[in-house]
Amino acid sequence: MVVSVVKQWAIHQMDVKNAFLHGELKETVYMKPPLGYCTDLQLWKQGVTILLFYVDDILITEDDIEGISRLQQLLSESFKMKDLGPLTYFLGLEVNRNSRGYFVNQQKYAADLVKLANLSDYKIVDTPLELNLKPSKDDGSPLEDTTLYRQLVGSLIYLTMTQSSIFYAVQIVSQFVSSPRQPCLSAVHWIIRYVRGTLPHGIFFSSSSPIHLMAYADADWAGCPDTDGPQLAGVSS
């Protein structure tokens, strides 16, 4: 998406209808190139097309809008496709485009997470973690059913894609997914109550930004109550 924003390319999305019904293979085929791949390699320099696949969901971006249409037609000749138009919603990501770039958030996804945790009526908090909270693997009683805890933490991890303010807090609670305890669940609920107050938040990809990969990391001093070692966190953008 960053490449598309900076180069100001259009992004279209498609969906393969009944994708799992197309398989007819009876033996292992590692690669079968379609006809036409023997053309001169110089033709590759005429344009760039980027496809993103997730199962049967597809994003197509290219420097030529007509090229996108040709590729959509080519895919439709082999599969039953549904053209979803310009990118607006993809795998829980809500995408809004203007002349300056793309704004991406997960408002609906986050709202569904609040409902899943049954915290819609709880008071919103101003921070992702309680002050001086340092959960330990021996604090409190073990949860009888760990399924919901793992589901909530997994959903929060996915939410960090557009809500970086919860990244450190989610990193803390994710350390206890193998054997969560009641204080850990309380910490997860606290994060979700914070998320409830930041539903519209997201990230903005500016078309004037350079394509640079940046990474940030930080560590404290002996902050882990279980190991007396440092607690680490990092993020890349």
JSON list of C-alpha atoms in Angstrom, two decimals:
[
{"chain": "A", "resi": 1, "resn": "MET", "atom": "CA", "xyz": [0.00, 0.00, 0.00]},
{"chain": "A", "resi": 2, "resn": "VAL", "atom": "CA", "xyz": [2.86, 2.38, 0.78]},
{"chain": "A", "resi": 3, "resn": "VAL", "atom": "CA", "xyz": [4.27, 1.90, -2.73]},
{"chain": "A", "resi": 4, "resn": "SER", "atom": "CA", "xyz": [0.86, 2.61, -4.25]},
{"chain": "A", "resi": 5, "resn": "VAL", "atom": "CA", "xyz": [0.43, 5.75, -2.16]},
{"chain": "A", "resi": 6, "resn": "VAL", "atom": "CA", "xyz": [3.83, 7.23, -2.96]},
{"chain": "A", "resi": 7, "resn": "LYS", "atom": "CA", "xyz": [3.52, 6.45, -6.66]},
{"chain": "A", "resi": 8, "resn": "GLN", "atom": "CA", "xyz": [-0.16, 7.52, -6.64]},
{"chain": "A", "resi": 9, "resn": "TRP", "atom": "CA", "xyz": [-1.38, 4.28, -8.20]},
{"chain": "A", "resi": 10, "resn": "ALA", "atom": "CA", "xyz": [-4.95, 3.08, -8.02]},
{"chain": "A", "resi": 11, "resn": "ILE", "atom": "CA", "xyz": [-5.77, 0.01, -5.93]},
{"chain": "A", "resi": 12, "resn": "HIS", "atom": "CA", "xyz": [-8.63, -2.31, -6.89]},
{"chain": "A", "resi": 13, "resn": "GLN", "atom": "CA", "xyz": [-9.86, -5.38, -5.09]},
{"chain": "A", "resi": 14, "resn": "MET", "atom": "CA", "xyz": [-11.42, -8.60, -6.33]},
{"chain": "A", "resi": 15, "resn": "ASP", "atom": "CA", "xyz": [-12.79, -11.77, -4.80]},
{"chain": "A", "resi": 16, "resn": "VAL", "atom": "CA", "xyz": [-12.65, -15.26, -6.26]},
{"chain": "A", "resi": 17, "resn": "LYS", "atom": "CA", "xyz": [-16.09, -16.87, -6.12]},
{"chain": "A", "resi": 18, "resn": "ASN", "atom": "CA", "xyz": [-16.06, -20.41, -4.72]},
{"chain": "A", "resi": 19, "resn": "ALA", "atom": "CA", "xyz": [-12.28, -20.38, -4.72]},
{"chain": "A", "resi": 20, "resn": "PHE", "atom": "CA", "xyz": [-11.93, -23.76, -3.04]},
{"chain": "A", "resi": 21, "resn": "LEU", "atom": "CA", "xyz": [-13.94, -25.50, -5.76]},
{"chain": "A", "resi": 22, "resn": "HIS", "atom": "CA", "xyz": [-11.40, -24.85, -8.50]},
{"chain": "A", "resi": 23, "resn": "GLY", "atom": "CA", "xyz": [-8.90, -27.49, -7.46]},
{"chain": "A", "resi": 24, "resn": "GLU", "atom": "CA", "xyz": [-8.74, -30.56, -9.73]},
{"chain": "A", "resi": 25, "resn": "LEU", "atom": "CA", "xyz": [-5.14, -31.68, -9.16]},
{"chain": "A", "resi": 26, "resn": "LYS", "atom": "CA", "xyz": [-4.51, -35.39, -8.55]},
{"chain": "A", "resi": 27, "resn": "GLU", "atom": "CA", "xyz": [-0.74, -35.12, -8.29]},
{"chain": "A", "resi": 28, "resn": "THR", "atom": "CA", "xyz": [1.85, -32.65, -7.02]},
{"chain": "A", "resi": 29, "resn": "VAL", "atom": "CA", "xyz": [2.57, -29.84, -9.48]},
{"chain": "A", "resi": 30, "resn": "TYR", "atom": "CA", "xyz": [5.10, -27.34, -8.20]},
{"chain": "A", "resi": 31, "resn": "MET", "atom": "CA", "xyz": [4.85, -24.86, -11.06]},
{"chain": "A", "resi": 32, "resn": "LYS", "atom": "CA", "xyz": [3.04, -24.73, -14.37]},
{"chain": "A", "resi": 33, "resn": "PRO", "atom": "CA", "xyz": [3.74, -21.44, -16.16]},
{"chain": "A", "resi": 34, "resn": "PRO", "atom": "CA", "xyz": [0.87, -20.15, -18.30]},
{"chain": "A", "resi": 35, "resn": "LEU", "atom": "CA", "xyz": [1.27, -19.58, -22.02]},
{"chain": "A", "resi": 36, "resn": "GLY", "atom": "CA", "xyz": [2.99, -16.36, -22.93]},
{"chain": "A", "resi": 37, "resn": "TYR", "atom": "CA", "xyz": [5.88, -16.45, -20.47]},
{"chain": "A", "resi": 38, "resn": "CYS", "atom": "CA", "xyz": [8.34, -17.03, -23.31]},
{"chain": "A", "resi": 39, "resn": "THR", "atom": "CA", "xyz": [8.06, -13.41, -24.52]},
{"chain": "A", "resi": 40, "resn": "ASP", "atom": "CA", "xyz": [11.10, -11.19, -24.55]},
{"chain": "A", "resi": 41, "resn": "LEU", "atom": "CA", "xyz": [12.19, -10.06, -21.10]},
{"chain": "A", "resi": 42, "resn": "GLN", "atom": "CA", "xyz": [12.31, -6.47, -22.33]},
{"chain": "A", "resi": 43, "resn": "LEU", "atom": "CA", "xyz": [8.51, -6.44, -22.18]},
{"chain": "A", "resi": 44, "resn": "TRP", "atom": "CA", "xyz": [8.69, -6.55, -18.39]},
{"chain": "A", "resi": 45, "resn": "LYS", "atom": "CA", "xyz": [10.04, -2.98, -18.44]},
{"chain": "A", "resi": 46, "resn": "GLN", "atom": "CA", "xyz": [6.82, -1.58, -19.85]},
{"chain": "A", "resi": 47, "resn": "GLY", "atom": "CA", "xyz": [5.02, -1.39, -16.50]},
{"chain": "A", "resi": 48, "resn": "VAL", "atom": "CA", "xyz": [4.68, -2.69, -12.97]},
{"chain": "A", "resi": 49, "resn": "THR", "atom": "CA", "xyz": [1.78, -4.63, -11.50]},
{"chain": "A", "resi": 50, "resn": "ILE", "atom": "CA", "xyz": [1.57, -5.66, -7.85]},
{"chain": "A", "resi": 51, "resn": "LEU", "atom": "CA", "xyz": [-0.89, -8.31, -6.67]},
{"chain": "A", "resi": 52, "resn": "LEU", "atom": "CA", "xyz": [-1.64, -9.13, -3.05]},
{"chain": "A", "resi": 53, "resn": "PHE", "atom": "CA", "xyz": [-3.41, -12.44, -2.39]},
{"chain": "A", "resi": 54, "resn": "TYR", "atom": "CA", "xyz": [-4.99, -13.68, 0.82]},
{"chain": "A", "resi": 55, "resn": "VAL", "atom": "CA", "xyz": [-6.79, -16.95, 0.06]},
{"chain": "A", "resi": 56, "resn": "ASP", "atom": "CA", "xyz": [-9.49, -15.72, -2.37]},
{"chain": "A", "resi": 57, "resn": "ASP", "atom": "CA", "xyz": [-9.18, -11.98, -1.72]},
{"chain": "A", "resi": 58, "resn": "ILE", "atom": "CA", "xyz": [-7.05, -10.01, -4.15]},
{"chain": "A", "resi": 59, "resn": "LEU", "atom": "CA", "xyz": [-5.65, -6.48, -4.33]},
{"chain": "A", "resi": 60, "resn": "ILE", "atom": "CA", "xyz": [-4.31, -5.16, -7.63]},
{"chain": "A", "resi": 61, "resn": "THR", "atom": "CA", "xyz": [-2.28, -1.99, -8.01]},
{"chain": "A", "resi": 62, "resn": "GLU", "atom": "CA", "xyz": [-0.52, -0.70, -11.11]},
{"chain": "A", "resi": 63, "resn": "ASP", "atom": "CA", "xyz": [0.77, 2.50, -12.63]},
{"chain": "A", "resi": 64, "resn": "ASP", "atom": "CA", "xyz": [-1.80, 2.17, -15.43]},
{"chain": "A", "resi": 65, "resn": "ILE", "atom": "CA", "xyz": [-5.53, 1.95, -14.64]},
{"chain": "A", "resi": 66, "resn": "GLU", "atom": "CA", "xyz": [-6.14, 0.28, -18.00]},
{"chain": "A", "resi": 67, "resn": "GLY", "atom": "CA", "xyz": [-3.62, -2.38, -17.05]},
{"chain": "A", "resi": 68, "resn": "ILE", "atom": "CA", "xyz": [-5.67, -3.16, -13.97]},
{"chain": "A", "resi": 69, "resn": "SER", "atom": "CA", "xyz": [-8.75, -3.63, -16.14]},
{"chain": "A", "resi": 70, "resn": "ARG", "atom": "CA", "xyz": [-6.88, -5.97, -18.48]},
{"chain": "A", "resi": 71, "resn": "LEU", "atom": "CA", "xyz": [-5.64, -8.07, -15.59]},
{"chain": "A", "resi": 72, "resn": "GLN", "atom": "CA", "xyz": [-9.13, -8.23, -14.10]},
{"chain": "A", "resi": 73, "resn": "GLN", "atom": "CA", "xyz": [-10.45, -9.46, -17.43]},
{"chain": "A", "resi": 74, "resn": "LEU", "atom": "CA", "xyz": [-7.69, -12.06, -17.64]},
{"chain": "A", "resi": 75, "resn": "LEU", "atom": "CA", "xyz": [-8.50, -13.38, -14.17]},
{"chain": "A", "resi": 76, "resn": "SER", "atom": "CA", "xyz": [-12.20, -13.46, -14.97]},
{"chain": "A", "resi": 77, "resn": "GLU", "atom": "CA", "xyz": [-11.53, -15.70, -17.97]},
{"chain": "A", "resi": 78, "resn": "SER", "atom": "CA", "xyz": [-10.13, -18.40, -15.67]},
{"chain": "A", "resi": 79, "resn": "PHE", "atom": "CA", "xyz": [-12.16, -17.91, -12.49]},
{"chain": "A", "resi": 80, "resn": "LYS", "atom": "CA", "xyz": [-15.51, -16.58, -11.44]},
{"chain": "A", "resi": 81, "resn": "MET", "atom": "CA", "xyz": [-14.50, -13.22, -10.05]},
{"chain": "A", "resi": 82, "resn": "LYS", "atom": "CA", "xyz": [-16.32, -10.46, -8.24]},
{"chain": "A", "resi": 83, "resn": "ASP", "atom": "CA", "xyz": [-15.04, -6.94, -8.90]},
{"chain": "A", "resi": 84, "resn": "LEU", "atom": "CA", "xyz": [-15.24, -4.99, -5.63]},
{"chain": "A", "resi": 85, "resn": "GLY", "atom": "CA", "xyz": [-14.01, -1.74, -7.18]},
{"chain": "A", "resi": 86, "resn": "PRO", "atom": "CA", "xyz": [-11.47, 0.65, -5.64]},
{"chain": "A", "resi": 87, "resn": "LEU", "atom": "CA", "xyz": [-10.05, -0.45, -2.31]},
{"chain": "A", "resi": 88, "resn": "THR", "atom": "CA", "xyz": [-12.25, 0.52, 0.65]},
{"chain": "A", "resi": 89, "resn": "TYR", "atom": "CA", "xyz": [-12.23, -2.50, 3.00]},
{"chain": "A", "resi": 90, "resn": "PHE", "atom": "CA", "xyz": [-9.81, -5.42, 3.12]},
{"chain": "A", "resi": 91, "resn": "LEU", "atom": "CA", "xyz": [-9.41, -8.01, 5.88]},
{"chain": "A", "resi": 92, "resn": "GLY", "atom": "CA", "xyz": [-10.69, -5.69, 8.59]},
{"chain": "A", "resi": 93, "resn": "LEU", "atom": "CA", "xyz": [-8.81, -2.65, 7.27]},
{"chain": "A", "resi": 94, "resn": "GLU", "atom": "CA", "xyz": [-10.92, 0.36, 6.32]},
{"chain": "A", "resi": 95, "resn": "VAL", "atom": "CA", "xyz": [-9.22, 2.45, 3.63]},
{"chain": "A", "resi": 96, "resn": "ASN", "atom": "CA", "xyz": [-10.08, 6.03, 2.71]},
{"chain": "A", "resi": 97, "resn": "ARG", "atom": "CA", "xyz": [-8.24, 7.80, -0.09]},
{"chain": "A", "resi": 98, "resn": "ASN", "atom": "CA", "xyz": [-7.87, 11.51, -0.80]},
{"chain": "A", "resi": 99, "resn": "SER", "atom": "CA", "xyz": [-5.48, 13.66, -2.82]},
{"chain": "A", "resi": 100, "resn": "ARG", "atom": "CA", "xyz": [-2.87, 13.52, -0.04]},
{"chain": "A", "resi": 101, "resn": "GLY", "atom": "CA", "xyz": [-2.77, 9.76, 0.47]},
{"chain": "A", "resi": 102, "resn": "TYR", "atom": "CA", "xyz": [-4.53, 6.90, 2.26]},
{"chain": "A", "resi": 103, "resn": "PHE", "atom": "CA", "xyz": [-5.98, 6.81, 5.77]},
{"chain": "A", "resi": 104, "resn": "VAL", "atom": "CA", "xyz": [-6.29, 3.29, 7.17]},
{"chain": "A", "resi": 105, "resn": "ASN", "atom": "CA", "xyz": [-8.04, 2.25, 10.36]},
{"chain": "A", "resi": 106, "resn": "GLN", "atom": "CA", "xyz": [-9.86, -0.74, 11.85]},
{"chain": "A", "resi": 107, "resn": "GLN", "atom": "CA", "xyz": [-12.86, 0.96, 13.44]},
{"chain": "A", "resi": 108, "resn": "LYS", "atom": "CA", "xyz": [-15.38, -1.81, 12.76]},
{"chain": "A", "resi": 109, "resn": "TYR", "atom": "CA", "xyz": [-12.88, -4.49, 13.71]},
{"chain": "A", "resi": 110, "resn": "ALA", "atom": "CA", "xyz": [-12.11, -2.71, 16.99]},
{"chain": "A", "resi": 111, "resn": "ALA", "atom": "CA", "xyz": [-15.81, -2.17, 17.74]},
{"chain": "A", "resi": 112, "resn": "ASP", "atom": "CA", "xyz": [-16.46, -5.89, 17.22]},
{"chain": "A", "resi": 113, "resn": "LEU", "atom": "CA", "xyz": [-13.59, -6.65, 19.60]},
{"chain": "A", "resi": 114, "resn": "VAL", "atom": "CA", "xyz": [-15.18, -4.47, 22.29]},
{"chain": "A", "resi": 115, "resn": "LYS", "atom": "CA", "xyz": [-18.44, -6.39, 21.87]},
{"chain": "A", "resi": 116, "resn": "LEU", "atom": "CA", "xyz": [-16.63, -9.73, 21.99]},
{"chain": "A", "resi": 117, "resn": "ALA", "atom": "CA", "xyz": [-15.10, -8.76, 25.33]},
{"chain": "A", "resi": 118, "resn": "ASN", "atom": "CA", "xyz": [-18.52, -7.58, 26.56]},
{"chain": "A", "resi": 119, "resn": "LEU", "atom": "CA", "xyz": [-17.08, -4.17, 27.50]},
{"chain": "A", "resi": 120, "resn": "SER", "atom": "CA", "xyz": [-19.40, -1.86, 25.57]},
{"chain": "A", "resi": 121, "resn": "ASP", "atom": "CA", "xyz": [-20.82, -0.33, 28.76]},
{"chain": "A", "resi": 122, "resn": "TYR", "atom": "CA", "xyz": [-17.56, -0.03, 30.67]},
{"chain": "A", "resi": 123, "resn": "LYS", "atom": "CA", "xyz": [-15.85, 3.29, 31.29]},
{"chain": "A", "resi": 124, "resn": "ILE", "atom": "CA", "xyz": [-13.24, 4.35, 28.74]},
{"chain": "A", "resi": 125, "resn": "VAL", "atom": "CA", "xyz": [-9.69, 4.68, 30.11]},
{"chain": "A", "resi": 126, "resn": "ASP", "atom": "CA", "xyz": [-7.01, 7.12, 28.93]},
{"chain": "A", "resi": 127, "resn": "THR", "atom": "CA", "xyz": [-3.97, 4.82, 28.85]},
{"chain": "A", "resi": 128, "resn": "PRO", "atom": "CA", "xyz": [-3.35, 1.36, 27.36]},
{"chain": "A", "resi": 129, "resn": "LEU", "atom": "CA", "xyz": [-2.00, 0.03, 30.68]},
{"chain": "A", "resi": 130, "resn": "GLU", "atom": "CA", "xyz": [-2.58, 0.77, 34.33]},
{"chain": "A", "resi": 131, "resn": "LEU", "atom": "CA", "xyz": [0.20, 2.75, 35.98]},
{"chain": "A", "resi": 132, "resn": "ASN", "atom": "CA", "xyz": [3.12, 0.59, 37.19]},
{"chain": "A", "resi": 133, "resn": "LEU", "atom": "CA", "xyz": [1.41, -2.63, 36.09]},
{"chain": "A", "resi": 134, "resn": "LYS", "atom": "CA", "xyz": [3.87, -5.53, 35.94]},
{"chain": "A", "resi": 135, "resn": "PRO", "atom": "CA", "xyz": [1.95, -8.81, 35.64]},
{"chain": "A", "resi": 136, "resn": "SER", "atom": "CA", "xyz": [3.71, -11.98, 36.74]},
{"chain": "A", "resi": 137, "resn": "LYS", "atom": "CA", "xyz": [3.18, -15.60, 35.78]},
{"chain": "A", "resi": 138, "resn": "ASP", "atom": "CA", "xyz": [2.39, -16.38, 39.43]},
{"chain": "A", "resi": 139, "resn": "ASP", "atom": "CA", "xyz": [-0.07, -13.54, 40.16]},
{"chain": "A", "resi": 140, "resn": "GLY", "atom": "CA", "xyz": [-3.71, -14.40, 40.78]},
{"chain": "A", "resi": 141, "resn": "SER", "atom": "CA", "xyz": [-5.59, -17.56, 39.94]},
{"chain": "A", "resi": 142, "resn": "PRO", "atom": "CA", "xyz": [-5.33, -19.37, 36.57]},
{"chain": "A", "resi": 143, "resn": "LEU", "atom": "CA", "xyz": [-8.20, -18.92, 34.13]},
{"chain": "A", "resi": 144, "resn": "GLU", "atom": "CA", "xyz": [-10.43, -21.96, 33.84]},
{"chain": "A", "resi": 145, "resn": "ASP", "atom": "CA", "xyz": [-11.09, -21.28, 30.15]},
{"chain": "A", "resi": 146, "resn": "THR", "atom": "CA", "xyz": [-8.17, -19.72, 28.27]},
{"chain": "A", "resi": 147, "resn": "THR", "atom": "CA", "xyz": [-9.86, -19.64, 24.86]},
{"chain": "A", "resi": 148, "resn": "LEU", "atom": "CA", "xyz": [-11.35, -16.16, 25.15]},
{"chain": "A", "resi": 149, "resn": "TYR", "atom": "CA", "xyz": [-8.10, -14.71, 26.50]},
{"chain": "A", "resi": 150, "resn": "ARG", "atom": "CA", "xyz": [-6.15, -16.01, 23.51]},
{"chain": "A", "resi": 151, "resn": "GLN", "atom": "CA", "xyz": [-8.82, -14.81, 21.11]},
{"chain": "A", "resi": 152, "resn": "LEU", "atom": "CA", "xyz": [-8.77, -11.31, 22.59]},
{"chain": "A", "resi": 153, "resn": "VAL", "atom": "CA", "xyz": [-4.97, -11.10, 22.59]},
{"chain": "A", "resi": 154, "resn": "GLY", "atom": "CA", "xyz": [-4.79, -12.36, 19.00]},
{"chain": "A", "resi": 155, "resn": "SER", "atom": "CA", "xyz": [-7.32, -9.74, 17.93]},
{"chain": "A", "resi": 156, "resn": "LEU", "atom": "CA", "xyz": [-5.35, -7.02, 19.73]},
{"chain": "A", "resi": 157, "resn": "ILE", "atom": "CA", "xyz": [-2.17, -8.09, 17.96]},
{"chain": "A", "resi": 158, "resn": "TYR", "atom": "CA", "xyz": [-3.94, -7.65, 14.61]},
{"chain": "A", "resi": 159, "resn": "LEU", "atom": "CA", "xyz": [-5.23, -4.27, 15.76]},
{"chain": "A", "resi": 160, "resn": "THR", "atom": "CA", "xyz": [-1.70, -2.98, 16.36]},
{"chain": "A", "resi": 161, "resn": "MET", "atom": "CA", "xyz": [-1.33, -2.60, 12.60]},
{"chain": "A", "resi": 162, "resn": "THR", "atom": "CA", "xyz": [-3.23, 0.69, 12.79]},
{"chain": "A", "resi": 163, "resn": "GLN", "atom": "CA", "xyz": [-3.13, 1.47, 16.52]},
{"chain": "A", "resi": 164, "resn": "SER", "atom": "CA", "xyz": [0.53, 1.61, 17.47]},
{"chain": "A", "resi": 165, "resn": "SER", "atom": "CA", "xyz": [-0.28, 3.20, 20.85]},
{"chain": "A", "resi": 166, "resn": "ILE", "atom": "CA", "xyz": [-1.32, -0.20, 22.21]},
{"chain": "A", "resi": 167, "resn": "PHE", "atom": "CA", "xyz": [1.72, -2.05, 20.90]},
{"chain": "A", "resi": 168, "resn": "TYR", "atom": "CA", "xyz": [3.68, -2.20, 24.16]},
{"chain": "A", "resi": 169, "resn": "ALA", "atom": "CA", "xyz": [0.63, -3.12, 26.24]},
{"chain": "A", "resi": 170, "resn": "VAL", "atom": "CA", "xyz": [-0.29, -5.92, 23.83]},
{"chain": "A", "resi": 171, "resn": "GLN", "atom": "CA", "xyz": [3.29, -7.16, 23.90]},
{"chain": "A", "resi": 172, "resn": "ILE", "atom": "CA", "xyz": [3.03, -7.48, 27.69]},
{"chain": "A", "resi": 173, "resn": "VAL", "atom": "CA", "xyz": [-0.23, -9.46, 27.78]},
{"chain": "A", "resi": 174, "resn": "SER", "atom": "CA", "xyz": [0.81, -11.69, 24.86]},
{"chain": "A", "resi": 175, "resn": "GLN", "atom": "CA", "xyz": [3.56, -13.19, 27.04]},
{"chain": "A", "resi": 176, "resn": "PHE", "atom": "CA", "xyz": [0.92, -15.06, 29.06]},
{"chain": "A", "resi": 177, "resn": "VAL", "atom": "CA", "xyz": [-1.17, -16.76, 26.35]},
{"chain": "A", "resi": 178, "resn": "SER", "atom": "CA", "xyz": [0.11, -20.22, 27.32]},
{"chain": "A", "resi": 179, "resn": "SER", "atom": "CA", "xyz": [-1.07, -19.95, 30.93]},
{"chain": "A", "resi": 180, "resn": "PRO", "atom": "CA", "xyz": [-3.04, -16.73, 31.51]},
{"chain": "A", "resi": 181, "resn": "ARG", "atom": "CA", "xyz": [-4.23, -15.69, 34.97]},
{"chain": "A", "resi": 182, "resn": "GLN", "atom": "CA", "xyz": [-6.92, -13.36, 36.18]},
{"chain": "A", "resi": 183, "resn": "PRO", "atom": "CA", "xyz": [-4.68, -10.24, 36.43]},
{"chain": "A", "resi": 184, "resn": "CYS", "atom": "CA", "xyz": [-3.64, -10.83, 32.81]},
{"chain": "A", "resi": 185, "resn": "LEU", "atom": "CA", "xyz": [-7.28, -10.89, 31.70]},
{"chain": "A", "resi": 186, "resn": "SER", "atom": "CA", "xyz": [-7.91, -7.69, 33.65]},
{"chain": "A", "resi": 187, "resn": "ALA", "atom": "CA", "xyz": [-5.00, -6.08, 31.78]},
{"chain": "A", "resi": 188, "resn": "VAL", "atom": "CA", "xyz": [-6.48, -7.21, 28.45]},
{"chain": "A", "resi": 189, "resn": "HIS", "atom": "CA", "xyz": [-9.84, -5.71, 29.42]},
{"chain": "A", "resi": 190, "resn": "TRP", "atom": "CA", "xyz": [-8.07, -2.45, 30.29]},
{"chain": "A", "resi": 191, "resn": "ILE", "atom": "CA", "xyz": [-6.48, -2.30, 26.84]},
{"chain": "A", "resi": 192, "resn": "ILE", "atom": "CA", "xyz": [-9.83, -2.91, 25.16]},
{"chain": "A", "resi": 193, "resn": "ARG", "atom": "CA", "xyz": [-11.46, -0.17, 27.24]},
{"chain": "A", "resi": 194, "resn": "TYR", "atom": "CA", "xyz": [-8.73, 2.14, 25.95]},
{"chain": "A", "resi": 195, "resn": "VAL", "atom": "CA", "xyz": [-9.37, 0.96, 22.38]},
{"chain": "A", "resi": 196, "resn": "ARG", "atom": "CA", "xyz": [-13.05, 1.80, 22.82]},
{"chain": "A", "resi": 197, "resn": "GLY", "atom": "CA", "xyz": [-12.03, 5.45, 23.16]},
{"chain": "A", "resi": 198, "resn": "THR", "atom": "CA", "xyz": [-9.77, 5.37, 20.09]},
{"chain": "A", "resi": 199, "resn": "LEU", "atom": "CA", "xyz": [-12.01, 3.61, 17.57]},
{"chain": "A", "resi": 200, "resn": "PRO", "atom": "CA", "xyz": [-11.53, 6.21, 14.78]},
{"chain": "A", "resi": 201, "resn": "HIS", "atom": "CA", "xyz": [-7.74, 6.26, 15.19]},
{"chain": "A", "resi": 202, "resn": "GLY", "atom": "CA", "xyz": [-5.56, 4.90, 12.43]},
{"chain": "A", "resi": 203, "resn": "ILE", "atom": "CA", "xyz": [-2.51, 5.63, 10.32]},
{"chain": "A", "resi": 204, "resn": "PHE", "atom": "CA", "xyz": [-2.07, 7.95, 7.35]},
{"chain": "A", "resi": 205, "resn": "PHE", "atom": "CA", "xyz": [0.11, 7.03, 4.38]},
{"chain": "A", "resi": 206, "resn": "SER", "atom": "CA", "xyz": [1.16, 10.27, 2.73]},
{"chain": "A", "resi": 207, "resn": "SER", "atom": "CA", "xyz": [1.83, 10.34, -1.00]},
{"chain": "A", "resi": 208, "resn": "SER", "atom": "CA", "xyz": [4.72, 12.74, -0.34]},
{"chain": "A", "resi": 209, "resn": "SER", "atom": "CA", "xyz": [6.55, 10.38, 2.03]},
{"chain": "A", "resi": 210, "resn": "PRO", "atom": "CA", "xyz": [9.63, 8.47, 0.85]},
{"chain": "A", "resi": 211, "resn": "ILE", "atom": "CA", "xyz": [9.60, 4.68, 0.76]},
{"chain": "A", "resi": 212, "resn": "HIS", "atom": "CA", "xyz": [11.86, 4.02, 3.73]},
{"chain": "A", "resi": 213, "resn": "LEU", "atom": "CA", "xyz": [11.70, 1.16, 6.22]},
{"chain": "A", "resi": 214, "resn": "MET", "atom": "CA", "xyz": [12.18, 2.41, 9.78]},
{"chain": "A", "resi": 215, "resn": "ALA", "atom": "CA", "xyz": [12.37, 0.37, 12.97]},
{"chain": "A", "resi": 216, "resn": "TYR", "atom": "CA", "xyz": [12.18, 1.45, 16.59]},
{"chain": "A", "resi": 217, "resn": "ALA", "atom": "CA", "xyz": [12.98, -0.52, 19.73]},
{"chain": "A", "resi": 218, "resn": "ASP", "atom": "CA", "xyz": [13.26, 0.18, 23.43]},
{"chain": "A", "resi": 219, "resn": "ALA", "atom": "CA", "xyz": [14.02, -1.75, 26.60]},
{"chain": "A", "resi": 220, "resn": "ASP", "atom": "CA", "xyz": [13.74, -1.09, 30.31]},
{"chain": "A", "resi": 221, "resn": "TRP", "atom": "CA", "xyz": [16.13, -2.15, 33.08]},
{"chain": "A", "resi": 222, "resn": "ALA", "atom": "CA", "xyz": [15.22, -5.43, 34.81]},
{"chain": "A", "resi": 223, "resn": "GLY", "atom": "CA", "xyz": [11.52, -4.74, 34.38]},
{"chain": "A", "resi": 224, "resn": "CYS", "atom": "CA", "xyz": [10.34, -8.34, 34.12]},
{"chain": "A", "resi": 225, "resn": "PRO", "atom": "CA", "xyz": [9.19, -9.57, 37.57]},
{"chain": "A", "resi": 226, "resn": "ASP", "atom": "CA", "xyz": [9.68, -13.22, 36.58]},
{"chain": "A", "resi": 227, "resn": "THR", "atom": "CA", "xyz": [13.23, -13.09, 35.19]},
{"chain": "A", "resi": 228, "resn": "ASP", "atom": "CA", "xyz": [14.62, -9.76, 36.45]},
{"chain": "A", "resi": 229, "resn": "GLY", "atom": "CA", "xyz": [15.60, -9.20, 32.85]},
{"chain": "A", "resi": 230, "resn": "PRO", "atom": "CA", "xyz": [14.67, -6.31, 30.55]},
{"chain": "A", "resi": 231, "resn": "GLN", "atom": "CA", "xyz": [11.36, -6.02, 28.77]},
{"chain": "A", "resi": 232, "resn": "LEU", "atom": "CA", "xyz": [11.71, -5.26, 25.08]},
{"chain": "A", "resi": 233, "resn": "ALA", "atom": "CA", "xyz": [9.36, -3.76, 22.53]},
{"chain": "A", "resi": 234, "resn": "GLY", "atom": "CA", "xyz": [9.78, -2.65, 18.96]},
{"chain": "A", "resi": 235, "resn": "VAL", "atom": "CA", "xyz": [7.86, -1.54, 15.91]},
{"chain": "A", "resi": 236, "resn": "SER", "atom": "CA", "xyz": [8.66, -1.03, 12.23]},
{"chain": "A", "resi": 237, "resn": "SER", "atom": "CA", "xyz": [7.04, 1.28, 9.72]}
]
